[in-house]
XYZ file of C-alpha atoms in Angstrom:
581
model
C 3.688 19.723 15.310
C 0.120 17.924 15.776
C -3.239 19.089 14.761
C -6.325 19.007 17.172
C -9.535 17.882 15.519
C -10.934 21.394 16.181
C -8.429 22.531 13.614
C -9.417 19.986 10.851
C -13.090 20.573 11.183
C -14.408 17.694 11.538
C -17.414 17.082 13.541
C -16.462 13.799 15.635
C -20.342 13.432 17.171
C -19.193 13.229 21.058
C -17.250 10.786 20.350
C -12.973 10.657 21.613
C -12.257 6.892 20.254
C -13.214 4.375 18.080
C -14.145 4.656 14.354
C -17.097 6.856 12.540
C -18.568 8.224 9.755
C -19.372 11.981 9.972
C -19.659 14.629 7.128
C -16.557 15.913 5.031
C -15.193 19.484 5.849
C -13.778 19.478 2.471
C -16.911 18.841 0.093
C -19.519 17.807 2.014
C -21.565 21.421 2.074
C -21.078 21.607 -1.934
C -22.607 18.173 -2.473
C -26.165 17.861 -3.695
C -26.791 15.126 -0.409
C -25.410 17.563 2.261
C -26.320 15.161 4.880
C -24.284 12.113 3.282
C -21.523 10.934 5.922
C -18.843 10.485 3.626
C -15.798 11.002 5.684
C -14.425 7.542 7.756
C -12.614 8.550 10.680
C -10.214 6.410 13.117
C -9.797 8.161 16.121
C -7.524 5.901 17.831
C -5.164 6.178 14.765
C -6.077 10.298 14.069
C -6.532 9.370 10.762
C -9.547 10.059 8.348
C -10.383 9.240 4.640
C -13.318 10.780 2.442
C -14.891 8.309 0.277
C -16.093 11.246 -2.102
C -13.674 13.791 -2.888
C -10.145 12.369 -1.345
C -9.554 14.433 1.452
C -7.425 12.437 4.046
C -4.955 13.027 6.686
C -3.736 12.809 10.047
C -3.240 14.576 13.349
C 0.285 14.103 13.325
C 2.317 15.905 11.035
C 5.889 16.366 10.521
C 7.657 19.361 11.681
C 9.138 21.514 8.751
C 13.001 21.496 8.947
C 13.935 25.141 9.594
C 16.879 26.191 6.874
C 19.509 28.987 7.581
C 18.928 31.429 4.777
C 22.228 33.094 3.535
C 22.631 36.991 2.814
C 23.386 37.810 -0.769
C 26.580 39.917 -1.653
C 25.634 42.164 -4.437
C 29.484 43.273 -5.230
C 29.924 43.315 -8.779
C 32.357 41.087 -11.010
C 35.842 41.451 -11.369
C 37.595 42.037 -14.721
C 39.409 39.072 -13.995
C 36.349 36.821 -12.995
C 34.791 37.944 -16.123
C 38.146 36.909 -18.356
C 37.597 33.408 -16.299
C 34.683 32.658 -17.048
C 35.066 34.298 -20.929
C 37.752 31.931 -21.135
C 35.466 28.854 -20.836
C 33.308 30.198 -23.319
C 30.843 32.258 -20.915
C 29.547 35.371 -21.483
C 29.169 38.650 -19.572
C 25.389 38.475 -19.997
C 24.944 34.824 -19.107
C 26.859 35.688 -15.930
C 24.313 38.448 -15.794
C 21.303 35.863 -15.973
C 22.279 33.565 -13.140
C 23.185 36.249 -11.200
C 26.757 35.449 -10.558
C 28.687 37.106 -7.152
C 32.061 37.421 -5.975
C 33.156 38.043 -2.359
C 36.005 37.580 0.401
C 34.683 34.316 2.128
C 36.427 32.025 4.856
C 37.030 28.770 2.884
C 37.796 25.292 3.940
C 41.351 23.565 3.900
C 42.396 21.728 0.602
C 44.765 20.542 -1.935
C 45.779 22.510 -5.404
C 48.014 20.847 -7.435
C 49.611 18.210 -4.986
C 49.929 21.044 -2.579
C 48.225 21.435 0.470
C 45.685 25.150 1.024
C 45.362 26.191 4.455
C 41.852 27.415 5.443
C 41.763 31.029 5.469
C 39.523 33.446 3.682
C 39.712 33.412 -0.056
C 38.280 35.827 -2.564
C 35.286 33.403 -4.456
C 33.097 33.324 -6.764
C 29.478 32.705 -5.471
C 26.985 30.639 -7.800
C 23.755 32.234 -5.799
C 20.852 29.096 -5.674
C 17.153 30.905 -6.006
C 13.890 29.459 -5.441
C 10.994 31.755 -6.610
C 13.308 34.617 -6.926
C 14.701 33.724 -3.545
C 18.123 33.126 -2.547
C 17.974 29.589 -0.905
C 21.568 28.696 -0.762
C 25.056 29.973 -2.412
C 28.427 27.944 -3.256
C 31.486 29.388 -3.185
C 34.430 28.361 -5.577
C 37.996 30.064 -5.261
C 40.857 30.265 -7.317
C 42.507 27.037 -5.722
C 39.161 24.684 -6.828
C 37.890 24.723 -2.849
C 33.834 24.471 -2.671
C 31.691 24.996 -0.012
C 27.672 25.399 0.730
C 26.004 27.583 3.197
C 25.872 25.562 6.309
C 22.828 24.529 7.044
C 21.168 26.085 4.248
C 18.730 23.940 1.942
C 19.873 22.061 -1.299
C 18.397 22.148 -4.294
C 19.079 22.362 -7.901
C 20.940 25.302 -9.327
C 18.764 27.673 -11.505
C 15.749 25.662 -10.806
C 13.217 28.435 -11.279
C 13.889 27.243 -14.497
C 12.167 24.042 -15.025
C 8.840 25.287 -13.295
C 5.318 24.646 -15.202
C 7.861 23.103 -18.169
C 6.896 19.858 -19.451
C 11.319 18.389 -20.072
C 14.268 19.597 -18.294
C 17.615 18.458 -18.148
C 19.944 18.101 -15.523
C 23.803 18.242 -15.245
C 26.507 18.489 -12.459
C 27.915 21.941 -12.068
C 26.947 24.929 -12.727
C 28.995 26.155 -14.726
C 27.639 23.584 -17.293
C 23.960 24.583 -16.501
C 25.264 28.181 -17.465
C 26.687 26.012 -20.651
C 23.738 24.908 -21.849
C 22.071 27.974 -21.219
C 24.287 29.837 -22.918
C 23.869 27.590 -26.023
C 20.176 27.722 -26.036
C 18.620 25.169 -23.858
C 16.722 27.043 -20.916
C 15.620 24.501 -18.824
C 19.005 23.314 -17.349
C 19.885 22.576 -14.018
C 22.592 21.286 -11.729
C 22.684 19.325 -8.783
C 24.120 21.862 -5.948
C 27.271 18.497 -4.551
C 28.512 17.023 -7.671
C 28.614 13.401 -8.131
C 30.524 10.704 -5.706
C 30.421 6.748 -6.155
C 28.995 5.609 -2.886
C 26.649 2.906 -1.469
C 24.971 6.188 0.709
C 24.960 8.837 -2.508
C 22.055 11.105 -1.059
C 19.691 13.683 -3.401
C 18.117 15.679 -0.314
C 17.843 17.966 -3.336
C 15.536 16.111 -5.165
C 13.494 15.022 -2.080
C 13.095 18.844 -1.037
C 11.525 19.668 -4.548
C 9.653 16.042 -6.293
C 6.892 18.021 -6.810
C 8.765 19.683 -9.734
C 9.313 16.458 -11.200
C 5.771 14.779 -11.507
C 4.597 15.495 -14.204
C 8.000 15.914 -16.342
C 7.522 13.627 -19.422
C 11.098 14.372 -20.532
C 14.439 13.821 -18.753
C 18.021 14.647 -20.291
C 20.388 13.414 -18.182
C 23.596 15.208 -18.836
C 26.016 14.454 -15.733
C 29.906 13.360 -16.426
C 31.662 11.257 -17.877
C 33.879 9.803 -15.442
C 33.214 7.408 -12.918
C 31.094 9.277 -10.263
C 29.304 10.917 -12.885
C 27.853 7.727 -14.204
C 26.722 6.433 -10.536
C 25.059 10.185 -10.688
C 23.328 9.203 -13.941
C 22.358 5.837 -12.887
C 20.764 6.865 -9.556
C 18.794 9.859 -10.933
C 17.338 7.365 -13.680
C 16.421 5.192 -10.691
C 14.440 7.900 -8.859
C 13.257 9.706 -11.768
C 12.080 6.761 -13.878
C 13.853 5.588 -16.838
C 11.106 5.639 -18.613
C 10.958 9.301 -19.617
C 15.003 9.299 -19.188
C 17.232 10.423 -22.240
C 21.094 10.137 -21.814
C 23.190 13.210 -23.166
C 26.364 12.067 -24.191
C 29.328 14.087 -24.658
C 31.580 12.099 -26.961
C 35.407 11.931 -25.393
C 34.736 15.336 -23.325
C 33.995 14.979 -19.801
C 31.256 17.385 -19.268
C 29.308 20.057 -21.533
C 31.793 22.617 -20.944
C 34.602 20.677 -21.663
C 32.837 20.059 -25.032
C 32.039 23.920 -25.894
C 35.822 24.750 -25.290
C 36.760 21.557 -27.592
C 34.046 22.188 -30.509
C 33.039 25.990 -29.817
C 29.082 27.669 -30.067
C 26.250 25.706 -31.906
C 27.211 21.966 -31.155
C 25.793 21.032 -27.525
C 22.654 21.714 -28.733
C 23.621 18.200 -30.973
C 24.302 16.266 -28.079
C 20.975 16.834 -26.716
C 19.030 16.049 -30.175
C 21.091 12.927 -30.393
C 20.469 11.662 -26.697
C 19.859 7.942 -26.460
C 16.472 6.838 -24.525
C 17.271 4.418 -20.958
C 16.862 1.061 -23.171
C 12.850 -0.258 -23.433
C 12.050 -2.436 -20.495
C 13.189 -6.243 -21.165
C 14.869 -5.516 -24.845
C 18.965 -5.160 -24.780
C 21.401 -5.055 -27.324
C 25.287 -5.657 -26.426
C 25.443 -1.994 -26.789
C 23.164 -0.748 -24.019
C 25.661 -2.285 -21.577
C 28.966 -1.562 -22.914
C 29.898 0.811 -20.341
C 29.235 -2.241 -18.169
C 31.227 -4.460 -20.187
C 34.231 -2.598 -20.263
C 33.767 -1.244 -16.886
C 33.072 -4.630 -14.853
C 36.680 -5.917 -17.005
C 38.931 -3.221 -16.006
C 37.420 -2.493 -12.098
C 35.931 -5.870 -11.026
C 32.399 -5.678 -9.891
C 31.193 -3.501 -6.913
C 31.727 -5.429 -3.688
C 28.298 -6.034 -2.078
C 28.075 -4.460 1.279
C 28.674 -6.243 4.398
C 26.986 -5.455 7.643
C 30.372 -5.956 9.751
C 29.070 -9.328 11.911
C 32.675 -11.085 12.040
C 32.073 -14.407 10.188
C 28.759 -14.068 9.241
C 29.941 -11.448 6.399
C 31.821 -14.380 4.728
C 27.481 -15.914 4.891
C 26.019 -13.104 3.391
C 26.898 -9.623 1.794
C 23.818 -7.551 0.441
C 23.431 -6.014 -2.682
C 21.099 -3.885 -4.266
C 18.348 -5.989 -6.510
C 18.371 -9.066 -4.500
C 15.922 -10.956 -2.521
C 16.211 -12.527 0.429
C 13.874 -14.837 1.889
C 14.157 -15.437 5.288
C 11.987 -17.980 7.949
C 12.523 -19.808 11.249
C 10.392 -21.431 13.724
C 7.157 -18.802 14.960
C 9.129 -16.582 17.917
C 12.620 -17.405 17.013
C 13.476 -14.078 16.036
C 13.334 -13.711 12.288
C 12.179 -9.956 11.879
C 14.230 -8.981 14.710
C 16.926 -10.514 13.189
C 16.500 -8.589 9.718
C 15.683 -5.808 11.613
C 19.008 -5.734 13.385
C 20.818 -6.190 9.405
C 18.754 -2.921 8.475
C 19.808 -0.912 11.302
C 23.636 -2.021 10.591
C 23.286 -1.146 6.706
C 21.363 2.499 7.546
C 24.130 3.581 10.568
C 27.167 2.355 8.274
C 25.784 3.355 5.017
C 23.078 5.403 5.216
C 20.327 2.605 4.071
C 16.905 3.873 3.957
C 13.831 1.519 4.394
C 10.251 1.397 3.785
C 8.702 -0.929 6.303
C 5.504 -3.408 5.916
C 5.453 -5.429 8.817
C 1.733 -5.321 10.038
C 2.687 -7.622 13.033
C 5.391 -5.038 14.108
C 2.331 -2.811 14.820
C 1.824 -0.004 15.962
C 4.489 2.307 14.246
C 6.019 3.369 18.211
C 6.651 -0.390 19.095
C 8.480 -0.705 15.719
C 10.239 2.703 17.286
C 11.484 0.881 20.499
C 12.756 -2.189 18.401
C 14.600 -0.107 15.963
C 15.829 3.007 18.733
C 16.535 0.057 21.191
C 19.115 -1.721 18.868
C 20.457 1.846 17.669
C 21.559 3.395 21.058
C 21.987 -0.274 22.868
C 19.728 0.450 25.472
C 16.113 -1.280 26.136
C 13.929 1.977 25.350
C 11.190 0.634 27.901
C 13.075 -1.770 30.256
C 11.881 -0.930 33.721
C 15.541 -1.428 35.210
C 17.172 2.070 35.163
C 20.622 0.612 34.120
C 18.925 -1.080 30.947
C 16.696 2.250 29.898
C 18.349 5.073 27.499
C 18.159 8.612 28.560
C 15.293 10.711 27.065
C 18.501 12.146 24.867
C 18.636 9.356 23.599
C 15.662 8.923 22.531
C 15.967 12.229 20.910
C 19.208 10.225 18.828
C 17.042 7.697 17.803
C 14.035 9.626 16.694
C 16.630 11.532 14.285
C 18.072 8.007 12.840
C 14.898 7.159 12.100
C 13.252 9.704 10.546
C 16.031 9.681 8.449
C 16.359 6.161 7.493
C 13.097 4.559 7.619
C 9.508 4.885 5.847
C 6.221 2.786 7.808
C 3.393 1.792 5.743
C 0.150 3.144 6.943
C -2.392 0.246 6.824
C -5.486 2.540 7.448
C -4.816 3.755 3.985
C -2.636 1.334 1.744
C -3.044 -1.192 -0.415
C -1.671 -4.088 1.068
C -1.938 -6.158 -2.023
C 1.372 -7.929 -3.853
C 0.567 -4.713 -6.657
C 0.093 -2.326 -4.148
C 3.048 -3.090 -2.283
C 5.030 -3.036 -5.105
C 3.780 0.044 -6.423
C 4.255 1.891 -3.108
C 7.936 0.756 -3.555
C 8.693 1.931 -6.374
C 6.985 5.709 -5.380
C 9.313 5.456 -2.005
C 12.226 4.718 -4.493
C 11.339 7.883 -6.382
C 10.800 10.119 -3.059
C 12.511 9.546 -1.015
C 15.304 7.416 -2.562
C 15.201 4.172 -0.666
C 17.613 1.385 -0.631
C 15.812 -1.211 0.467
C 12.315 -2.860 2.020
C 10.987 -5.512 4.095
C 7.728 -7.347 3.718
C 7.409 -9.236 7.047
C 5.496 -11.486 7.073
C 4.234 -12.553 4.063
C 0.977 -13.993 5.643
C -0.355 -10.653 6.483
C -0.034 -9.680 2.394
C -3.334 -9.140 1.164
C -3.610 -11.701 -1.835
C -5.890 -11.481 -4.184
C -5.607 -14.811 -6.066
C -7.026 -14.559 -9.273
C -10.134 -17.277 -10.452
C -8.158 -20.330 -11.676
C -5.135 -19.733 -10.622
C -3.794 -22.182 -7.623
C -1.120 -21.279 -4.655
C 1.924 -22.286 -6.461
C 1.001 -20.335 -9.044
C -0.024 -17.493 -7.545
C 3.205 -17.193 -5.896
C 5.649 -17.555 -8.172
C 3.639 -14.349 -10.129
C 3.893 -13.046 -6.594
C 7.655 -13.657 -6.603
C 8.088 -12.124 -9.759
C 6.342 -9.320 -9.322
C 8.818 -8.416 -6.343
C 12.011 -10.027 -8.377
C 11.029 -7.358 -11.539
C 9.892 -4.285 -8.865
C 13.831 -4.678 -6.810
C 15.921 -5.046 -9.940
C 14.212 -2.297 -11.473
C 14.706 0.059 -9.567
C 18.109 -1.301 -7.426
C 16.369 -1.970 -3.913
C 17.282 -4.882 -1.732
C 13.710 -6.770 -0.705
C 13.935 -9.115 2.819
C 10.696 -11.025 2.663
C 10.050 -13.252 5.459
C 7.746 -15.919 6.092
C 6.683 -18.405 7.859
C 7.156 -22.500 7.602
C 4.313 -24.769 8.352
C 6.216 -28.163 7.475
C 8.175 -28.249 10.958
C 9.099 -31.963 12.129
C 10.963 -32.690 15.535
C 13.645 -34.882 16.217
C 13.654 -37.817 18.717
C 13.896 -35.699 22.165
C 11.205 -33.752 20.718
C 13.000 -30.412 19.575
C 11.982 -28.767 16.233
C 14.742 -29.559 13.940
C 15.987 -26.629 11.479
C 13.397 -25.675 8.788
C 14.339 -24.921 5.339
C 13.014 -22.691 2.599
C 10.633 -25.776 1.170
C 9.121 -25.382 4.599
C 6.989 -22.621 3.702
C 3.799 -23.098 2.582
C 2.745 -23.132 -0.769
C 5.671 -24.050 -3.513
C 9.285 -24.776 -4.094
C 9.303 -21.055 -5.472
C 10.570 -19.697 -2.385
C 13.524 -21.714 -2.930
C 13.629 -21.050 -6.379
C 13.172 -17.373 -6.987
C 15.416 -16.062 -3.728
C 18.307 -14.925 -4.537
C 19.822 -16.066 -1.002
C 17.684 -17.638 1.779
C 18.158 -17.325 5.694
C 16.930 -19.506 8.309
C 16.523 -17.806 11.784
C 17.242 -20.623 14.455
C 16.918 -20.043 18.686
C 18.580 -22.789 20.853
C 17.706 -23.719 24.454
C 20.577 -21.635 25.953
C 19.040 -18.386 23.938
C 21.741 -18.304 21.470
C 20.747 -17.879 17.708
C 22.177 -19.790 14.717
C 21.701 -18.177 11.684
C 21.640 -20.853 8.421
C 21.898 -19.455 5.076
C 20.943 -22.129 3.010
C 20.954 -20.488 -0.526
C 23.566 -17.915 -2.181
C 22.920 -17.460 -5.585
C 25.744 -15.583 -6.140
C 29.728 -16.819 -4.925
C 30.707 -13.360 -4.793
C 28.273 -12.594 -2.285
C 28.987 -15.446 0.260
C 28.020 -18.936 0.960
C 26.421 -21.527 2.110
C 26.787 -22.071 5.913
C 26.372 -21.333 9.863
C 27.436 -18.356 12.031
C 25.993 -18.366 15.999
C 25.326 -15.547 18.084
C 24.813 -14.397 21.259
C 21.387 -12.526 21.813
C 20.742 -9.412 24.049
C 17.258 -9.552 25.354
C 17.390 -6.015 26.309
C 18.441 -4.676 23.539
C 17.531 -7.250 20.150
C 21.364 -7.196 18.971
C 23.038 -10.126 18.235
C 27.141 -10.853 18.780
C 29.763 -13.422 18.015
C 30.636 -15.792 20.836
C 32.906 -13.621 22.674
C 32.896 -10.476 20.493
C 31.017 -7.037 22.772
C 27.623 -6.343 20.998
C 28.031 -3.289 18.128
C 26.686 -0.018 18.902
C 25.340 1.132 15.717
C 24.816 5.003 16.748
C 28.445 5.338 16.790
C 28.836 4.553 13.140
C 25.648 6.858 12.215
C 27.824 9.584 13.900
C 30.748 8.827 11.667
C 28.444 8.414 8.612
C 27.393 11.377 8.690
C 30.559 13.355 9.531
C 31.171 11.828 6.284
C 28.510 12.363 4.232
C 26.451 15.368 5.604
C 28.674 18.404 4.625
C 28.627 19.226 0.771
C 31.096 17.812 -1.793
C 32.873 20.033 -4.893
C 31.770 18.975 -8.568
């Protein structure tokens, strides 16, 4: 959907390009100087900014995703769905609160007890999801522990009307424990609508679909499992939600808060909640903050970082999240393409999303053509038929990455070291990013303080990103460029290294691995990574490829060039439909 100027009000003076100032829609008829032009507006970008009250915007804005909205069945309970849930210590009037169903629904093929359940319909229970009073979304459980979601339907949190205008909530990962806690005393429980599952890709579309609820929270509990998934849950909804205002409800040697009403019966969940322990104070730890960590990283071995599938350049360089990876190369050898391509491998296998400052990437639909171009494999604006994707295509690409990847919007943000930062850590919380790239590190806005000289200002600058990634889990690709580049005899720049960027030894220092982005005369590209800090992420070396100027993927000497769509299509066969608690 796009807006026309008409429809904004503003008064653009004649004018159809360019930049202006012209009075604000908004406040400008309220103000005691009716005549002050207080509004800036870009035409060429559609974008406008008022100096005096905030109002600011653009012509283009995002088309609302249209959800299926499912049809309530109103049949009443069962005696025996009543005993069920009696049995786990629920009661006839809670069941009456959350407005629990039953009906004969088709449900999807499983296993019960090391058996497997053919799909087939299935009498269910239905936990009905409501939104302002309005049904939103229902899950259905049967008898042999097979879930499903209305397809297509929106996901959010299960009895979420409940947290609304309250100042602490707490969430937990079922809903029959959100009916726990209510039925213990605590109101303001809710669930998340999938359950927990330990993955690299673990999306909360619920929490992006309702943030607004969240703002102004000052109080978290955060009640989820305690099993394995259950603590990746916990760890990424501290992430998003801030750990700062993050409690963690424990529930002894139970797994979940029903588990623990069965075990201890009425009047002592409300314990585990007055007893929660506080996400330990920024920069202070005790042995017993990370015991779970301990114990866990001696019995499971650490999580493998995640490998981008590039034959032997994966034995180079994995990626995990909280590291930073410098990367440089000759001007025009193909460093951001380079990263780009690693992004676009990490978002179609793993679901990776992205926020994006790369001013010299500019505008936002050249950065499209990169990005859809790699994606589909076809040159999105090659002028040979048999190079150029089909408008379909396109249509592929624009889903990918609306999905995947966030653009900063220099008109409006701060494009200082603190601003950047801070804009990362608000994606993180958002829209739950995995990762960013600052490219290149010359068009940063630095604000060097009096007295303060370039080394140091960038090893503050370093740390600033160092603390902002590890915080809050992100991988960081920073890239920038060398100025110390010497030739050999015949005349050919020889391979820089991470002391050839300008300004300090830092850059070696404070990366956790650094890449060097090298073109040779026949077109191929050697990629050097000079610095692993870790073994178990990979190693010093050299890995060559062969570069498609059509497209910006690289390949292995004799390996075909990757396709990345296809692995979007089986990420999402994987990840997409809804998972049981």
């Amino acid at each position: 959907m796009k807006l026309t100027w008409q429809q904004t009000g503003i008064d653009l003076k004649s004018k159809s390009s360019g930049q202006l100032k012209t009075k604000c829609p908004k406040c400008s008829e309220q103000r005691k100087h009716k005549s002050d032009t207080c509004l800036s507006v870009n035409i060429d970008t559609q974008t406008w900014f008022c100096h005096n009250c905030g109002f600011k915007g653009t012509l283009n804005v995002a088309e609302k995703k249209t959800y299926v909205v499912p049809q309530c069945n109103i049949t009443s309970l069962s005696k025996e769905t009543i005993l069920w849930f009696s049995k786990r210590g629920i009661s006839e009037s809670t069941l009456q609160y959350f407005k629990i169903t039953e009906s004969e629904e088709w449900m999807p093929e499983g296993t019960f007890q090391d058996k497997k359940i053919e799909a087939g319909k299935r009498k269910t229970i239905n936990f009905n999801y409501y939104r302002d009073n309005e049904l939103v979304n229902i899950k259905y459980r049967d008898a042999k522990k097979s879930f499903r979601l209305v397809k297509d339907a929106e996901l959010i949190f299960y009895n979420l009307d409940s947290i609304k205008g309250k100042s602490e909530c707490l969430i937990c990962e079922g809903e029959i424990d959100c009916m726990t806690f209510y039925q213990e005393g605590y109101y303001s429980a809710i669930s998340v609508p999938n359950g927990a599952s330990k993955s690299n890709s673990a999306q909360l579309t619920y929490l992006d679909n309702n943030w607004e609820l969240f703002e102004a929270m000052e109080k978290i509990y955060i009640a989820t499992d305690n099993d394995e998934a259950g603590i990746y849950l916990r760890n990424e909804l501290i992430r998003r939600l801030g750990a700062d205002r993050c409690y963690v409800v424990s529930f002894n040697e139970c797994k979940d808060a029903n588990e623990f009403l069965e075990k201890n019966g009425p009047g002592k969940l409300i314990d585990c909640i007055k007893s929660s322990e506080p996400v330990p104070i920024k920069g202070i730890w005790t042995v017993e903050g990370f015991k779970d960590k301990i114990f866990s990283l001696y019995k499971d071995g650490r999580e493998k970082p995640t490998q981008v599938k590039l034959g032997d350049f994966d034995k180079l360089l994995s990626f995990r999240k909280g590291d930073l990876t410098v990367v440089t190369g000759i001007p025009s050898h193909g460093k951001s393409n380079f990263v780009i391509w690693l992004m676009v491998l990490l978002s179609s296998r793993y679901g990776w999303k992205w926020v994006i400052f790369a001013p010299e990437n500019m505008p936002e639909e050249e950065m499209f053509s990169m990005i859809s171009s790699m994606f589909i494999g076809q040159s999105f604006d090659s002028e040979i038929p048999t190079y150029k994707m089909a408008p379909v295509d396109v249509e592929n690409a624009y889903e990918f990455v609306k999905q995947h990847f966030y653009f900063f919007k220099f008109s409006e943000a701060d494009t200082s070291v603190t601003g950047i930062c801070d804009t990362i850590k608000e994606c993180v919380k958002k829209y739950g990013i995995n990762g960013a790239i600052v490219d290149p590190w010359n068009c940063v806005e630095h604000l060097v303080p009096n007295g303060q000289n370039e080394t140091q200002y960038i090893n503050e600058s370093l740390s600033k990103f160092t603390t902002i990634i590890k915080t809050y889990g992100i991988h960081l690709f920073l890239v920038a460029h060398p100025t110390k580049l010497k030739k050999d005899d015949s005349g050919v720049y020889e391979v820089p290294n991470l002391y050839s960027i300008s300004g300090s030894a830092h850059w070696y220092n404070k990366a956790d691995n650094g890449v060097i982005v090298y073109r040779n005369k026949d077109n191929s590209v050697d990629i050097h990574v000079q610095k692993i800090r870790w073994k178990f992420v990979g190693e010093v070396g050299t890995t060559r490829f062969n570069y498609d100027y059509h497209t910006g993927r690289y390949a292995e000497a004799g390996k075909e060039f990757l396709l990345p769509y296809r692995f979007w299509n089986e990420w999402k066969r994987l990840n997409d439909e809804p998972t049981p608690f």
